[in-house]
Tab-separated table of C-alpha atoms in Angstrom:
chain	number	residue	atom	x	y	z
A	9	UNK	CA	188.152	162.104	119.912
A	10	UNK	CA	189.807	159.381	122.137
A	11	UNK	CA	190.516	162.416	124.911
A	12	UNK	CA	187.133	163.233	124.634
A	13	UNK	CA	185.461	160.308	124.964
A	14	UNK	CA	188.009	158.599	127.540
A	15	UNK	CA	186.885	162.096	129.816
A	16	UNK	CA	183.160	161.130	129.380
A	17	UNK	CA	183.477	157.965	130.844
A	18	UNK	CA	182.094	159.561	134.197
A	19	UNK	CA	179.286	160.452	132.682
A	20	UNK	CA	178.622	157.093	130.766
A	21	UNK	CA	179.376	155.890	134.678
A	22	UNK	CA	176.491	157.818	135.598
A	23	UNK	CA	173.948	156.699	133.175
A	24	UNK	CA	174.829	152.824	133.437
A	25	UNK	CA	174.438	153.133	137.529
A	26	UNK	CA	170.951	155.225	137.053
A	27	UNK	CA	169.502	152.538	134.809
A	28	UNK	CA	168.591	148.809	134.702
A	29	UNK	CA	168.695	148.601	138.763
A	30	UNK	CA	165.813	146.214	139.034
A	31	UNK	CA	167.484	143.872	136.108
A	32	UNK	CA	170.591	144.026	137.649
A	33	UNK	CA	168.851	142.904	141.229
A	34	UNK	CA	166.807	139.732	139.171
A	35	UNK	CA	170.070	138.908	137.866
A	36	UNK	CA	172.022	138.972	141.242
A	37	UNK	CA	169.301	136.889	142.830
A	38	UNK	CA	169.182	134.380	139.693
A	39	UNK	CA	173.252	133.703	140.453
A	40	UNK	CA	172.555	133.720	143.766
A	41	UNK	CA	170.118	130.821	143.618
A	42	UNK	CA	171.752	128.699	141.002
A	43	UNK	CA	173.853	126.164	141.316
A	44	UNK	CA	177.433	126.780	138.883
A	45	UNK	CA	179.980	124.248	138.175
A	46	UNK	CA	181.957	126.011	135.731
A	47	UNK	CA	182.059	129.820	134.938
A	48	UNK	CA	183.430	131.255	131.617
A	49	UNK	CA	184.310	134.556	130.035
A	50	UNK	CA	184.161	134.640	126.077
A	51	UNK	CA	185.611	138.329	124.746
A	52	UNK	CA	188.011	139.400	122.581
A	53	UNK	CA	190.809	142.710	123.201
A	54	UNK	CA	189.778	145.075	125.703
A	55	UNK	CA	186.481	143.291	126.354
A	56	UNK	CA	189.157	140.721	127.413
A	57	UNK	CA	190.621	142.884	130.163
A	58	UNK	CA	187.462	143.715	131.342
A	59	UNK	CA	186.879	140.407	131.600
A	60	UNK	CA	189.998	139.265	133.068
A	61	UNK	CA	188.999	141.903	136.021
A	62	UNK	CA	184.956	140.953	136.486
A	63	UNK	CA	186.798	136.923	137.094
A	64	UNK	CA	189.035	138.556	139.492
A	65	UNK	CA	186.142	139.913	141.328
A	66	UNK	CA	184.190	136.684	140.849
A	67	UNK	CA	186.597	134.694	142.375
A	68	UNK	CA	188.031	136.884	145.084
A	69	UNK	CA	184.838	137.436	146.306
A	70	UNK	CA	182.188	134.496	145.072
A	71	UNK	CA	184.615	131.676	144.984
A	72	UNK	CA	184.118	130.595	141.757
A	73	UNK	CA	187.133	129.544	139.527
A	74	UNK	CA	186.461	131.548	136.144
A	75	UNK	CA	188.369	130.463	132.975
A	76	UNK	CA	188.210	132.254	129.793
A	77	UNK	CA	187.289	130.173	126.813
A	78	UNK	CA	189.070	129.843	123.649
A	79	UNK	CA	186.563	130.419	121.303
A	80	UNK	CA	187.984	128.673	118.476
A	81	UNK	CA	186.934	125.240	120.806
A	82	UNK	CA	183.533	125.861	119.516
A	83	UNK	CA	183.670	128.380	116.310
A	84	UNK	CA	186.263	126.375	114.297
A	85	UNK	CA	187.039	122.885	116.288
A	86	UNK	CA	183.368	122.274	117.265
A	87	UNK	CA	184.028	120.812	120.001
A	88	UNK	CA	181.610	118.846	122.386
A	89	UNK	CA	181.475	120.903	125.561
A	90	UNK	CA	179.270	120.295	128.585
A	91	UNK	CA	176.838	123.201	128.732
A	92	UNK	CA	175.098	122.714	132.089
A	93	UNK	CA	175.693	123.936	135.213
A	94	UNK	CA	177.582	126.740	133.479
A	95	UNK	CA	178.137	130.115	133.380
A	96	UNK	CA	179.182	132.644	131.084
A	97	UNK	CA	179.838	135.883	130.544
A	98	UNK	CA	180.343	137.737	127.367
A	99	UNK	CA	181.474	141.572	126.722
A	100	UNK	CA	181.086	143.429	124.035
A	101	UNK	CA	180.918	146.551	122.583
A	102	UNK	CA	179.409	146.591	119.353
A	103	UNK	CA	178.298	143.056	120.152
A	104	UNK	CA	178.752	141.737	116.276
A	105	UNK	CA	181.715	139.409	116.188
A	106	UNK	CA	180.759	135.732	115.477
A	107	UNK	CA	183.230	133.925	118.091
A	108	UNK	CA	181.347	135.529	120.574
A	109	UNK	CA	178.088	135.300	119.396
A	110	UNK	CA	178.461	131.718	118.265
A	111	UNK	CA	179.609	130.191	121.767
A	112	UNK	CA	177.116	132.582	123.981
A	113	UNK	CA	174.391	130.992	121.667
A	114	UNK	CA	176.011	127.629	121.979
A	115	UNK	CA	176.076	127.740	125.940
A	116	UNK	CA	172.114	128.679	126.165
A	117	UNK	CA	171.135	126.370	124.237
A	118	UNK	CA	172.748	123.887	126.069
A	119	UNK	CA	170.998	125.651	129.022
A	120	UNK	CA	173.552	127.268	130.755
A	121	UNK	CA	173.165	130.881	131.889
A	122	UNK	CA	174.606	133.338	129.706
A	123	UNK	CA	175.342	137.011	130.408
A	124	UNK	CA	176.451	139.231	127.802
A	125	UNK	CA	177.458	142.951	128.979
A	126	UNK	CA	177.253	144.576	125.566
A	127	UNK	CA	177.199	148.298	124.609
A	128	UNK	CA	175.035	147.810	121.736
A	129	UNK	CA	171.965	145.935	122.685
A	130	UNK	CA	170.416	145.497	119.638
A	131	UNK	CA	173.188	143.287	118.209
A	132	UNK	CA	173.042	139.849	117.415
A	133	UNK	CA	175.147	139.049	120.888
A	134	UNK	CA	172.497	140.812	123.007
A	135	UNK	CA	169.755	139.252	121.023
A	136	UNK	CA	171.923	135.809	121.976
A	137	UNK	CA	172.287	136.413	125.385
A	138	UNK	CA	169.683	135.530	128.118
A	139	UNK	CA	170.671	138.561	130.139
A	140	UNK	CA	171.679	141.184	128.157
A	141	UNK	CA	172.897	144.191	130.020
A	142	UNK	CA	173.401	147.822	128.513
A	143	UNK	CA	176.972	149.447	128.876
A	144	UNK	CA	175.379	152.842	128.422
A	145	UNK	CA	178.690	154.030	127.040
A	146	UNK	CA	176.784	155.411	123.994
A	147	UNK	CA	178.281	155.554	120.429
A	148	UNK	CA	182.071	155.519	120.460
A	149	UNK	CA	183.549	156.951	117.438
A	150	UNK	CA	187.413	156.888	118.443
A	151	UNK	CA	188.824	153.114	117.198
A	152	UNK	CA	190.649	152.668	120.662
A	153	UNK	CA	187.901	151.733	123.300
A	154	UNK	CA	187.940	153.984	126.088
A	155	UNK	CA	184.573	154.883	127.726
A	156	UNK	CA	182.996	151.380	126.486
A	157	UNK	CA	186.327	149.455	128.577
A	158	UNK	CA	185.315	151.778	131.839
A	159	UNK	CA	182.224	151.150	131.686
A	160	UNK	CA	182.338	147.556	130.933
A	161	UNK	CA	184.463	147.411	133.606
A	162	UNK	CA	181.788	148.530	135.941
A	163	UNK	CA	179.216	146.256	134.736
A	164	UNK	CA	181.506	143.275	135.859
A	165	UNK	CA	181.584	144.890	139.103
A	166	UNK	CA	177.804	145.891	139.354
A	167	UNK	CA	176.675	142.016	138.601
A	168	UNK	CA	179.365	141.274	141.415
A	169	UNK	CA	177.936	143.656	143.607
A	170	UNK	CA	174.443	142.151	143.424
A	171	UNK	CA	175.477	138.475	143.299
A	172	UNK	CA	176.933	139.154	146.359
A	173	UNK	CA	174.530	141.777	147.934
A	174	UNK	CA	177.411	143.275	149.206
A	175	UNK	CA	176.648	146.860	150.438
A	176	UNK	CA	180.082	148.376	150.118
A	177	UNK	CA	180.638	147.671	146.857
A	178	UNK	CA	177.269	149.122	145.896
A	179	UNK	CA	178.629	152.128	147.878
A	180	UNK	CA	181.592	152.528	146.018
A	181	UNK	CA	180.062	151.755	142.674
A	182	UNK	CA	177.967	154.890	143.849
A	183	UNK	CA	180.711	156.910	144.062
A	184	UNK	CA	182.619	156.175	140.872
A	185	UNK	CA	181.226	158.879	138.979
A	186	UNK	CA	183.108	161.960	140.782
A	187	UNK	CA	186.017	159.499	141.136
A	188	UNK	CA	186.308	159.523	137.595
A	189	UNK	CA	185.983	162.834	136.880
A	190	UNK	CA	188.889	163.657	139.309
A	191	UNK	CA	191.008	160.715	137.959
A	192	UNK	CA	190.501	162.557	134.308
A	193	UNK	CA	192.405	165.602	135.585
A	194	UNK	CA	195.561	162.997	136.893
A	195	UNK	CA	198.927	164.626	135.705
A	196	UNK	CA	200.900	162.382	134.248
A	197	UNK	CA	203.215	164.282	132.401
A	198	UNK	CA	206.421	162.501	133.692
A	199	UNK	CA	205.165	159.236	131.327
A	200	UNK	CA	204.851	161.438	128.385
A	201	UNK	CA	208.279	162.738	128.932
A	202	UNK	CA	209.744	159.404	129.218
A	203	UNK	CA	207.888	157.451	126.867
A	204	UNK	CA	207.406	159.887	123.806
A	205	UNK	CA	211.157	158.729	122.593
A	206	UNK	CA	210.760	155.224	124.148
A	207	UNK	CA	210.413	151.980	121.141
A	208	UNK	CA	209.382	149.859	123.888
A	209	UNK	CA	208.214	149.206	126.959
A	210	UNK	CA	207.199	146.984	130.124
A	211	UNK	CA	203.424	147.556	131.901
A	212	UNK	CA	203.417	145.588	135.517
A	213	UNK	CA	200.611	144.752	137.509
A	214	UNK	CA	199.386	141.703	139.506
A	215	UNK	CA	196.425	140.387	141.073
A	216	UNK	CA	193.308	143.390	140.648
A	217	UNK	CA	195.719	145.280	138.906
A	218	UNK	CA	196.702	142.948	136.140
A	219	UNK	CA	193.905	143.677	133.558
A	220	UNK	CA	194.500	147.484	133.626
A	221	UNK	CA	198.728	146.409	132.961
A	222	UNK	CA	196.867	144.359	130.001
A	223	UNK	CA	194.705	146.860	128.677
A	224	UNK	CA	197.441	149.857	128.882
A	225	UNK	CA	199.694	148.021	126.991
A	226	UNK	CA	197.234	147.076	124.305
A	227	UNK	CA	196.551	151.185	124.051
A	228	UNK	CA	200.299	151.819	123.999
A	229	UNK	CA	200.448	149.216	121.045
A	230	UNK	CA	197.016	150.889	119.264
A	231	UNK	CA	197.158	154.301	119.494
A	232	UNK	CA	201.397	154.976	119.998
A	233	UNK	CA	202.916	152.023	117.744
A	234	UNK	CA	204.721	151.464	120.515
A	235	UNK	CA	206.017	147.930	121.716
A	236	UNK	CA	204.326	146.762	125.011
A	237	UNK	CA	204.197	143.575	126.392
A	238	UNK	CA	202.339	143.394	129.764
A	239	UNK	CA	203.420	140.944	132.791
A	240	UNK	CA	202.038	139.876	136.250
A	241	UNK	CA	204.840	141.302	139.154
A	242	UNK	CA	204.910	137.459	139.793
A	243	UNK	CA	206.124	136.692	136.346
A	244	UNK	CA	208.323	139.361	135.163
A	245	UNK	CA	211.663	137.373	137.239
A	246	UNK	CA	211.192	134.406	135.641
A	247	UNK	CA	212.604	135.348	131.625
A	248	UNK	CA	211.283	139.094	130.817
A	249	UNK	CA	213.725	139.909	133.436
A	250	UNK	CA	216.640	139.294	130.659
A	251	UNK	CA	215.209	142.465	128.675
A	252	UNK	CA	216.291	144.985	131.401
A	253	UNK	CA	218.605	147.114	130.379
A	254	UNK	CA	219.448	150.610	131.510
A	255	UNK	CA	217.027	153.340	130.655
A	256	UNK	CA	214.569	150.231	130.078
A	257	UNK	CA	211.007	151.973	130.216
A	258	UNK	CA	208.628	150.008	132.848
A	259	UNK	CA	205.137	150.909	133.867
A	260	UNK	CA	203.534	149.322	137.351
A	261	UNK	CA	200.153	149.361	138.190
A	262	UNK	CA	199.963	149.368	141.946
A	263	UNK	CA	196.953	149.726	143.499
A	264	UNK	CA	195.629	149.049	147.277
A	265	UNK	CA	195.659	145.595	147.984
A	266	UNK	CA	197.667	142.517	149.213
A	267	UNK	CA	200.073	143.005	146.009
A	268	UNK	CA	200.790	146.599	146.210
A	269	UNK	CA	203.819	145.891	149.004
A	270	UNK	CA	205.831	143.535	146.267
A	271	UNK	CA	205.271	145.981	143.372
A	272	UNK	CA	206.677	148.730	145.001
A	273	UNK	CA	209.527	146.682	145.794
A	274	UNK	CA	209.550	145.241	142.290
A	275	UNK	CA	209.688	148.853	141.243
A	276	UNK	CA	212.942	149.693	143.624
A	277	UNK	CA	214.686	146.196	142.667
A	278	UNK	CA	213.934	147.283	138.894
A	279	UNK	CA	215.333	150.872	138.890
A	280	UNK	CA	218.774	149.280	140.462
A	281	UNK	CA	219.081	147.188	137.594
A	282	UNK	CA	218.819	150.221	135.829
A	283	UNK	CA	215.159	150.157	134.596
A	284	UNK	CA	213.394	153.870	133.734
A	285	UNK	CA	210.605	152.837	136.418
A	286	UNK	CA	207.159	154.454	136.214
A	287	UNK	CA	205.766	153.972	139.387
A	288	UNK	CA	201.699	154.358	139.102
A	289	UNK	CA	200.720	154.269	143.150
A	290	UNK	CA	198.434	156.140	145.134
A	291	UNK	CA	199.499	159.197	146.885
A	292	UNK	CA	200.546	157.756	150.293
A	293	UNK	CA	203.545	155.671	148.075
A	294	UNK	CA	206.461	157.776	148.535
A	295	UNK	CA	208.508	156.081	145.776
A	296	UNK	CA	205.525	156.652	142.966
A	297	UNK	CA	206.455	158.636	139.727
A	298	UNK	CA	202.501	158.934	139.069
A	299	UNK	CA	199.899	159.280	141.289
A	300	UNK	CA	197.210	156.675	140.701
A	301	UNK	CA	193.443	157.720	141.814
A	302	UNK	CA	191.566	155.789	144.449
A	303	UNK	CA	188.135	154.360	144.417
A	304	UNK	CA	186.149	154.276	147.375
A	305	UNK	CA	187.056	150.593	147.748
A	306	UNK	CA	190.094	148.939	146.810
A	307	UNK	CA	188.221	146.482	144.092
A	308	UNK	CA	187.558	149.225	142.305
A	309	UNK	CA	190.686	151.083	142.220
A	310	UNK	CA	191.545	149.249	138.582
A	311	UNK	CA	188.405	151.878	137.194
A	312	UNK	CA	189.938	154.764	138.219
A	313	UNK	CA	193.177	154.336	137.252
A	314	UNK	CA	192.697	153.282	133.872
A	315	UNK	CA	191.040	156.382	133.127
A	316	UNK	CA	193.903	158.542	134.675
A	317	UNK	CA	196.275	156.495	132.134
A	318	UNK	CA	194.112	156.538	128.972
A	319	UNK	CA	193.993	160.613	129.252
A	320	UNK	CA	197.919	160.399	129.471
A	321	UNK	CA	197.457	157.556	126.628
A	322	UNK	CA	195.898	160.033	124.160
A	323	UNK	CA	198.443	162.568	124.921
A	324	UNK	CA	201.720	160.774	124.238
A	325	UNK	CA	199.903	159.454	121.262
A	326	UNK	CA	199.997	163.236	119.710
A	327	UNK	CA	203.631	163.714	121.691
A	328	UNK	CA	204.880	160.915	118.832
A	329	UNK	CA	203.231	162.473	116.047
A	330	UNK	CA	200.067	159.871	115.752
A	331	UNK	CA	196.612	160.004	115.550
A	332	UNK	CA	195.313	158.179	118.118
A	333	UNK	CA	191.980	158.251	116.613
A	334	UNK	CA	193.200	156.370	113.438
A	335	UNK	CA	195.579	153.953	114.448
A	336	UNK	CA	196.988	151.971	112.094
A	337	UNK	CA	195.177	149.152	110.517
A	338	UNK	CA	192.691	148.978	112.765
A	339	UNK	CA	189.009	149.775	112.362
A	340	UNK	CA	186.321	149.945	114.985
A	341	UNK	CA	184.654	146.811	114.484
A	342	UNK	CA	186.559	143.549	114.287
A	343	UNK	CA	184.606	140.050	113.594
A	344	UNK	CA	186.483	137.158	114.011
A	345	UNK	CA	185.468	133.251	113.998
């Protein structure tokens, strides 16, 4: 079921871009025309990562600082926070858990504006929400998020697209549907091959690239019970360095951008300390082990190749004798306070 519905995500693509255009436009123009001290994400596992990546795009692009809020601040410490001339952003996919109904709820009533991107949008966050905006991922029955991360992925981008008005990332949001679908037939084998034995393991990225190192190491946790810690290529020097050892196993994201040059290099310096590197890099990267899909712009290069690594994901999940449908523990929904 994960394969399956991590290979629909093009589809799910499709339907999100064909819908909502005109809400999507109001909502661009309301940002556009409103004045924003502080901007906040509020989301819990993946929805985290995809929030992690719409702040990159936010900030890269709008010039906005975006922090993500601890959520106990309001559901547990009640704290006093200043509501106005805020922000905020909440993603979701079954839109039910209290800490991140309770603060989007908190933040509107304090008049801020509050965005929830939300897959299910008759739950109580959408209902919470002043802008709710459909995922379209449709009803997700595998426990390890797939098509509802992709496609939350490109709602961050598609509300960053119309803040902005920015014509080339409208373009390229165009196009992600047949990028997808290629990126679904990615072979990456060579991870399988090194990681089905592996008890741990290391996922890289920085900058863009960063939430997909955070979401692929959640999945390796969820669905392969195996130990994954991800790090920024900035951070990995300064103490995870000390866990290198040979035949280490050590994923890096790196796509197009101002950080791709240091990863690769991060990925040479690692394999002489005698790191099992997995190089994830487009095809003009001679040193890549796997060949990461491109987007039609480099800001949304992160889409594509998450959905090249969650089809390997579900396959080394079965190559170590799990289900990655059931993982352990774990059930679809989680509510939290």
């Amino acid at each position: 079921m994960m394969l399956k519905e991590a290979v629909s995500a093009a589809e799910c693509v499709a339907l999100q871009l064909s819908q909502d255009a005109d809400r999507y436009a109001a909502l661009g123009q309301t940002l556009r025309t409103t004045q924003f001290n502080t901007a906040l994400t509020i989301a819990r596992g993946s929805s985290d990562h995809a929030a992690n990546y719409c702040a990159y795009l936010i900030m890269a692009r709008m010039g906005r600082v975006v922090a993500s809020l601890p959520m106990s601040l309001l559901t547990l410490y009640k704290s006093p926070l200043v509501t106005r001339n805020t922000l905020t952003i909440a993603i979701s996919q079954s839109g039910q858990s209290p800490d991140v109904v309770e603060p989007t709820g908190y933040f509107r009533n304090g008049g801020a504006t509050t965005v929830a991107l939300v897959n299910d949008i008759t739950s109580p966050l959408a209902q919470t929400a002043e802008w709710a905006m459909p995922l379209h991922a449709g009803k997700e029955q595998s426990v390890a998020a797939t098509k509802s991360f992709i496609t939350s992925l490109v709602a961050g981008a598609r509300l960053v697209a119309e803040w902005q008005n920015d014509p080339d990332l409208k373009a390229g949001l165009a196009a992600l549907p047949d990028a997808l679908a290629a990126a679904a037939q990615a072979d990456w084998s060579p991870a399988i091959d090194v990681l089905a034995p592996a008890r741990n393991i290391m996922v890289v990225g920085r900058g863009i690239s960063f939430p997909i190192a955070l979401e692929s190491a959640l999945k390796f946790k969820e669905t392969s019970a195996l130990q994954a810690e991800a790090f920024s290529g900035a951070e990995i020097k300064h103490g995870p360095m000390a866990l290198i050892e040979e035949g280490y196993p050590l994923m890096i994201f790196a796509t197009r951008g101002p950080t791709q040059a240091g990863l690769v290099q991060l990925a040479t310096e690692m394999r002489g300390r005698g790191a099992r590197v997995l190089l994830a890099a487009p095809s003009d990267i001679a040193e890549r082990d796997l060949t990461l899909p491109t987007a039609a712009t480099p800001d949304l290069d992160p889409i594509v190749a998450v959905q090249a690594f969650y089809v390997m994901a579900a396959k080394l999940a079965e190559a170590r004798g799990m289900d990655p449908d059931r993982p352990r523990h774990l059930s679809k929904v989680t509510k939290t306070n």
